């Protein structure tokens, strides 16, 4: 870790059971939807683990296929014991993260950032050091791709509908940064996937993309 880093971060990434993941891509992805969902999550976690400020990644998942694949990358796998929705799963993951690295910051990050660049994530986490809680809005403008809590700060995520506004209301600092598009480009629709491909996705997503109608306008 560089001497310029105040601390490192452990990121919590929630991965749905693949049979339920990427439901809005069911039509265009067809029989390749589960493979696409796993590819996107794999590229996301792999890139996060290469970020200089990231000490570790905790993946919250009950999927029997995703868990060993992501563990092989070096992620810590935590089952979704609360099974009570996204935000409780993230809180559960952060409890584990803080046991692994009690002196570090923690963050919740979307699992669908296939174009994620470690250097861009590093810039976001550097900016997040300045506030007890911070968040990064997605490119669509209403959601959130990353929410953070510094060491000792309360971790109170509000992912879901209108999460950008909800995180603001809870007092988290919105990170308005240039040149971090890869950390903001999540993938819910075929148009999102096209945008991510234009940025340049990781190898697993790139291997699945030719099977999908992403070339259509």
mmCIF file of C-alpha atoms in Angstrom:
data_model
loop_
_atom_site.group_PDB
_atom_site.id
_atom_site.type_symbol
_atom_site.label_atom_id
_atom_site.label_comp_id
_atom_site.label_asym_id
_atom_site.label_seq_id
_atom_site.Cartn_x
_atom_site.Cartn_y
_atom_site.Cartn_z
ATOM 1 C CA UNK A 1 0.000 0.000 0.000
ATOM 2 C CA UNK A 2 1.326 3.452 -0.914
ATOM 3 C CA UNK A 3 2.163 5.859 1.882
ATOM 4 C CA UNK A 4 -0.298 8.311 0.305
ATOM 5 C CA UNK A 5 -3.224 5.988 1.092
ATOM 6 C CA UNK A 6 -4.947 6.724 4.383
ATOM 7 C CA UNK A 7 -6.303 3.191 4.478
ATOM 8 C CA UNK A 8 -7.398 0.380 2.218
ATOM 9 C CA UNK A 9 -10.928 -0.784 1.458
ATOM 10 C CA UNK A 10 -12.830 -4.031 1.526
ATOM 11 C CA UNK A 11 -15.657 -4.053 -0.992
ATOM 12 C CA UNK A 12 -18.836 -6.091 -0.663
ATOM 13 C CA UNK A 13 -20.346 -7.291 -3.941
ATOM 14 C CA UNK A 14 -23.795 -8.943 -3.943
ATOM 15 C CA UNK A 15 -24.345 -11.631 -6.571
ATOM 16 C CA UNK A 16 -27.877 -12.922 -7.078
ATOM 17 C CA UNK A 17 -28.520 -16.576 -7.821
ATOM 18 C CA UNK A 18 -27.780 -16.764 -11.522
ATOM 19 C CA UNK A 19 -31.244 -18.106 -12.333
ATOM 20 C CA UNK A 20 -32.692 -14.764 -11.153
ATOM 21 C CA UNK A 21 -29.924 -12.435 -12.288
ATOM 22 C CA UNK A 22 -30.202 -9.939 -15.151
ATOM 23 C CA UNK A 23 -33.937 -10.493 -15.582
ATOM 24 C CA UNK A 24 -34.252 -7.432 -17.845
ATOM 25 C CA UNK A 25 -31.865 -9.134 -20.246
ATOM 26 C CA UNK A 26 -33.949 -12.306 -20.433
ATOM 27 C CA UNK A 27 -35.214 -11.522 -23.930
ATOM 28 C CA UNK A 28 -32.007 -10.499 -25.711
ATOM 29 C CA UNK A 29 -29.727 -12.862 -23.778
ATOM 30 C CA UNK A 30 -32.059 -15.851 -24.086
ATOM 31 C CA UNK A 31 -30.337 -19.082 -23.021
ATOM 32 C CA UNK A 32 -27.083 -17.206 -22.383
ATOM 33 C CA UNK A 33 -28.438 -15.004 -19.590
ATOM 34 C CA UNK A 34 -26.948 -16.946 -16.680
ATOM 35 C CA UNK A 35 -23.610 -17.222 -18.430
ATOM 36 C CA UNK A 36 -23.668 -13.485 -19.094
ATOM 37 C CA UNK A 37 -24.530 -12.673 -15.476
ATOM 38 C CA UNK A 38 -21.641 -14.787 -14.214
ATOM 39 C CA UNK A 39 -19.260 -13.268 -16.769
ATOM 40 C CA UNK A 40 -20.180 -9.733 -15.735
ATOM 41 C CA UNK A 41 -19.783 -10.521 -12.027
ATOM 42 C CA UNK A 42 -16.455 -12.238 -12.664
ATOM 43 C CA UNK A 43 -15.050 -9.297 -14.612
ATOM 44 C CA UNK A 44 -16.290 -6.887 -11.931
ATOM 45 C CA UNK A 45 -14.708 -8.769 -9.033
ATOM 46 C CA UNK A 46 -11.488 -9.424 -10.925
ATOM 47 C CA UNK A 47 -11.046 -5.731 -11.721
ATOM 48 C CA UNK A 48 -11.863 -4.685 -8.156
ATOM 49 C CA UNK A 49 -9.222 -7.033 -6.775
ATOM 50 C CA UNK A 50 -6.614 -5.358 -8.992
ATOM 51 C CA UNK A 51 -7.369 -1.894 -7.595
ATOM 52 C CA UNK A 52 -4.467 -0.604 -5.456
ATOM 53 C CA UNK A 53 -6.713 0.636 -2.644
ATOM 54 C CA UNK A 54 -8.758 -2.575 -2.417
ATOM 55 C CA UNK A 55 -7.539 -4.975 0.245
ATOM 56 C CA UNK A 56 -10.208 -7.559 -0.447
ATOM 57 C CA UNK A 57 -13.610 -8.318 -1.920
ATOM 58 C CA UNK A 58 -16.415 -10.060 -0.046
ATOM 59 C CA UNK A 59 -19.034 -11.614 -2.322
ATOM 60 C CA UNK A 60 -22.456 -12.263 -0.795
ATOM 61 C CA UNK A 61 -24.054 -15.067 -2.763
ATOM 62 C CA UNK A 62 -25.914 -18.337 -2.413
ATOM 63 C CA UNK A 63 -25.294 -19.401 -5.989
ATOM 64 C CA UNK A 64 -23.460 -22.762 -6.161
ATOM 65 C CA UNK A 65 -21.867 -21.945 -9.515
ATOM 66 C CA UNK A 66 -20.859 -18.337 -8.916
ATOM 67 C CA UNK A 67 -19.425 -18.913 -5.439
ATOM 68 C CA UNK A 68 -16.497 -21.199 -6.400
ATOM 69 C CA UNK A 69 -15.699 -19.211 -9.548
ATOM 70 C CA UNK A 70 -15.451 -15.955 -7.621
ATOM 71 C CA UNK A 71 -13.583 -17.599 -4.753
ATOM 72 C CA UNK A 72 -10.988 -18.786 -7.265
ATOM 73 C CA UNK A 73 -10.282 -15.135 -8.076
ATOM 74 C CA UNK A 74 -9.482 -14.463 -4.423
ATOM 75 C CA UNK A 75 -12.836 -13.174 -3.183
ATOM 76 C CA UNK A 76 -14.186 -14.121 0.232
ATOM 77 C CA UNK A 77 -17.572 -15.818 -0.174
ATOM 78 C CA UNK A 78 -20.325 -15.163 2.353
ATOM 79 C CA UNK A 79 -23.738 -16.840 2.103
ATOM 80 C CA UNK A 80 -26.761 -14.574 2.200
ATOM 81 C CA UNK A 81 -27.803 -15.691 5.659
ATOM 82 C CA UNK A 82 -30.293 -12.869 6.248
ATOM 83 C CA UNK A 83 -32.036 -13.657 2.915
ATOM 84 C CA UNK A 84 -34.016 -10.456 3.482
ATOM 85 C CA UNK A 85 -33.157 -8.371 0.448
ATOM 86 C CA UNK A 86 -30.235 -6.443 -0.964
ATOM 87 C CA UNK A 87 -29.429 -3.954 1.782
ATOM 88 C CA UNK A 88 -29.535 -6.506 4.638
ATOM 89 C CA UNK A 89 -27.256 -8.730 2.537
ATOM 90 C CA UNK A 90 -24.798 -5.863 2.171
ATOM 91 C CA UNK A 91 -24.843 -5.128 5.909
ATOM 92 C CA UNK A 92 -24.170 -8.815 6.531
ATOM 93 C CA UNK A 93 -21.271 -8.736 4.100
ATOM 94 C CA UNK A 94 -19.797 -5.638 5.719
ATOM 95 C CA UNK A 95 -19.877 -7.328 9.120
ATOM 96 C CA UNK A 96 -17.593 -9.977 7.652
ATOM 97 C CA UNK A 97 -15.490 -7.370 5.862
ATOM 98 C CA UNK A 98 -14.851 -5.478 9.086
ATOM 99 C CA UNK A 99 -13.736 -8.669 10.779
ATOM 100 C CA UNK A 100 -11.267 -9.280 7.960
ATOM 101 C CA UNK A 101 -9.908 -5.714 7.974
ATOM 102 C CA UNK A 102 -11.055 -3.761 11.056
ATOM 103 C CA UNK A 103 -8.779 -0.818 10.304
ATOM 104 C CA UNK A 104 -10.031 -0.312 6.742
ATOM 105 C CA UNK A 105 -12.921 1.296 4.963
ATOM 106 C CA UNK A 106 -15.816 -0.701 3.568
ATOM 107 C CA UNK A 107 -17.939 -0.277 0.502
ATOM 108 C CA UNK A 108 -20.835 -1.895 -1.322
ATOM 109 C CA UNK A 109 -20.372 -2.124 -5.066
ATOM 110 C CA UNK A 110 -22.641 -3.339 -7.849
ATOM 111 C CA UNK A 111 -21.769 -6.696 -9.374
ATOM 112 C CA UNK A 112 -22.606 -5.526 -12.888
ATOM 113 C CA UNK A 113 -19.686 -3.291 -13.865
ATOM 114 C CA UNK A 114 -18.060 -5.352 -16.627
ATOM 115 C CA UNK A 115 -16.009 -2.421 -17.955
ATOM 116 C CA UNK A 116 -14.577 -1.614 -14.503
ATOM 117 C CA UNK A 117 -11.064 -0.139 -14.598
ATOM 118 C CA UNK A 118 -8.960 -0.596 -11.446
ATOM 119 C CA UNK A 119 -7.398 2.860 -11.850
ATOM 120 C CA UNK A 120 -10.806 4.542 -12.082
ATOM 121 C CA UNK A 121 -12.065 2.676 -9.034
ATOM 122 C CA UNK A 122 -8.904 3.794 -7.227
ATOM 123 C CA UNK A 123 -9.740 7.440 -7.965
ATOM 124 C CA UNK A 124 -13.259 6.987 -6.639
ATOM 125 C CA UNK A 125 -12.028 5.377 -3.426
ATOM 126 C CA UNK A 126 -9.448 8.126 -2.967
ATOM 127 C CA UNK A 127 -12.252 10.692 -3.136
ATOM 128 C CA UNK A 128 -14.365 8.616 -0.747
ATOM 129 C CA UNK A 129 -11.669 8.958 1.926
ATOM 130 C CA UNK A 130 -12.817 12.553 2.463
ATOM 131 C CA UNK A 131 -16.277 11.752 3.884
ATOM 132 C CA UNK A 132 -17.619 9.344 6.509
ATOM 133 C CA UNK A 133 -20.053 8.047 3.876
ATOM 134 C CA UNK A 134 -19.957 8.597 0.146
ATOM 135 C CA UNK A 135 -21.611 7.246 -2.971
ATOM 136 C CA UNK A 136 -21.170 7.241 -6.729
ATOM 137 C CA UNK A 137 -24.253 7.639 -8.947
ATOM 138 C CA UNK A 138 -24.755 5.429 -11.956
ATOM 139 C CA UNK A 139 -24.755 6.860 -15.462
ATOM 140 C CA UNK A 140 -28.531 6.581 -15.731
ATOM 141 C CA UNK A 141 -28.746 9.186 -12.978
ATOM 142 C CA UNK A 142 -31.134 7.617 -10.461
ATOM 143 C CA UNK A 143 -29.134 4.724 -9.054
ATOM 144 C CA UNK A 144 -25.896 4.066 -7.199
ATOM 145 C CA UNK A 145 -22.975 1.814 -8.124
ATOM 146 C CA UNK A 146 -20.799 2.328 -5.027
ATOM 147 C CA UNK A 147 -21.506 3.324 -1.419
ATOM 148 C CA UNK A 148 -18.720 3.629 1.141
ATOM 149 C CA UNK A 149 -18.096 4.032 4.853
ATOM 150 C CA UNK A 150 -14.769 5.078 6.328
ATOM 151 C CA UNK A 151 -13.312 3.157 9.294
ATOM 152 C CA UNK A 152 -15.613 3.647 12.268
ATOM 153 C CA UNK A 153 -18.449 5.162 10.242
ATOM 154 C CA UNK A 154 -21.946 3.692 10.199
ATOM 155 C CA UNK A 155 -22.666 1.607 7.111
ATOM 156 C CA UNK A 156 -26.257 2.313 6.104
ATOM 157 C CA UNK A 157 -26.822 1.516 2.407
ATOM 158 C CA UNK A 158 -29.998 2.472 0.584
ATOM 159 C CA UNK A 159 -29.738 0.607 -2.701
ATOM 160 C CA UNK A 160 -32.896 0.073 -4.720
ATOM 161 C CA UNK A 161 -35.302 2.452 -6.430
ATOM 162 C CA UNK A 162 -34.064 6.075 -6.444
ATOM 163 C CA UNK A 163 -30.983 5.126 -4.434
ATOM 164 C CA UNK A 164 -29.135 8.263 -5.526
ATOM 165 C CA UNK A 165 -31.725 10.488 -3.849
ATOM 166 C CA UNK A 166 -31.984 8.193 -0.834
ATOM 167 C CA UNK A 167 -28.226 8.179 -0.235
ATOM 168 C CA UNK A 168 -28.221 11.976 -0.446
ATOM 169 C CA UNK A 169 -31.061 12.185 2.079
ATOM 170 C CA UNK A 170 -29.090 9.984 4.469
ATOM 171 C CA UNK A 171 -26.214 12.472 4.356
ATOM 172 C CA UNK A 172 -23.723 10.559 2.218
ATOM 173 C CA UNK A 173 -21.484 12.707 0.031
ATOM 174 C CA UNK A 174 -22.142 12.365 -3.673
ATOM 175 C CA UNK A 175 -18.916 11.860 -5.606
ATOM 176 C CA UNK A 176 -19.014 13.909 -8.796
ATOM 177 C CA UNK A 177 -15.885 12.865 -10.648
ATOM 178 C CA UNK A 178 -14.775 13.065 -14.247
ATOM 179 C CA UNK A 179 -13.289 10.135 -16.125
ATOM 180 C CA UNK A 180 -14.671 7.305 -13.968
ATOM 181 C CA UNK A 181 -17.282 6.083 -16.432
ATOM 182 C CA UNK A 182 -16.319 2.442 -15.945
ATOM 183 C CA UNK A 183 -17.345 2.627 -12.274
ATOM 184 C CA UNK A 184 -20.694 4.172 -13.188
ATOM 185 C CA UNK A 185 -21.701 2.024 -16.182
ATOM 186 C CA UNK A 186 -23.767 -0.757 -14.689
ATOM 187 C CA UNK A 187 -25.620 -3.194 -16.921
ATOM 188 C CA UNK A 188 -29.353 -3.815 -16.619
ATOM 189 C CA UNK A 189 -30.469 -3.617 -20.252
ATOM 190 C CA UNK A 190 -29.114 -4.464 -23.684
ATOM 191 C CA UNK A 191 -28.414 -0.753 -24.253
ATOM 192 C CA UNK A 192 -26.384 -0.693 -21.037
ATOM 193 C CA UNK A 193 -24.409 -3.664 -22.296
ATOM 194 C CA UNK A 194 -23.732 -1.895 -25.588
ATOM 195 C CA UNK A 195 -22.456 1.128 -23.660
ATOM 196 C CA UNK A 196 -20.210 -1.060 -21.514
ATOM 197 C CA UNK A 197 -18.837 -2.795 -24.598
ATOM 198 C CA UNK A 198 -18.025 0.606 -26.081
ATOM 199 C CA UNK A 199 -15.967 1.388 -22.970
ATOM 200 C CA UNK A 200 -14.251 -1.993 -23.187
ATOM 201 C CA UNK A 201 -15.321 -4.917 -21.011
ATOM 202 C CA UNK A 202 -13.367 -7.638 -19.253
ATOM 203 C CA UNK A 203 -12.490 -10.922 -20.966
ATOM 204 C CA UNK A 204 -15.361 -13.013 -19.634
ATOM 205 C CA UNK A 205 -18.041 -10.567 -20.767
ATOM 206 C CA UNK A 206 -16.266 -10.110 -24.066
ATOM 207 C CA UNK A 207 -16.424 -13.858 -24.652
ATOM 208 C CA UNK A 208 -20.205 -13.966 -24.142
ATOM 209 C CA UNK A 209 -21.130 -10.750 -25.964
ATOM 210 C CA UNK A 210 -20.848 -12.230 -29.485
ATOM 211 C CA UNK A 211 -23.683 -14.612 -28.574
ATOM 212 C CA UNK A 212 -26.049 -11.672 -27.985
ATOM 213 C CA UNK A 213 -27.725 -9.148 -30.318
ATOM 214 C CA UNK A 214 -25.550 -6.268 -29.142
ATOM 215 C CA UNK A 215 -24.724 -5.104 -32.626
ATOM 216 C CA UNK A 216 -28.317 -4.083 -33.347
ATOM 217 C CA UNK A 217 -29.263 -0.440 -32.903
#
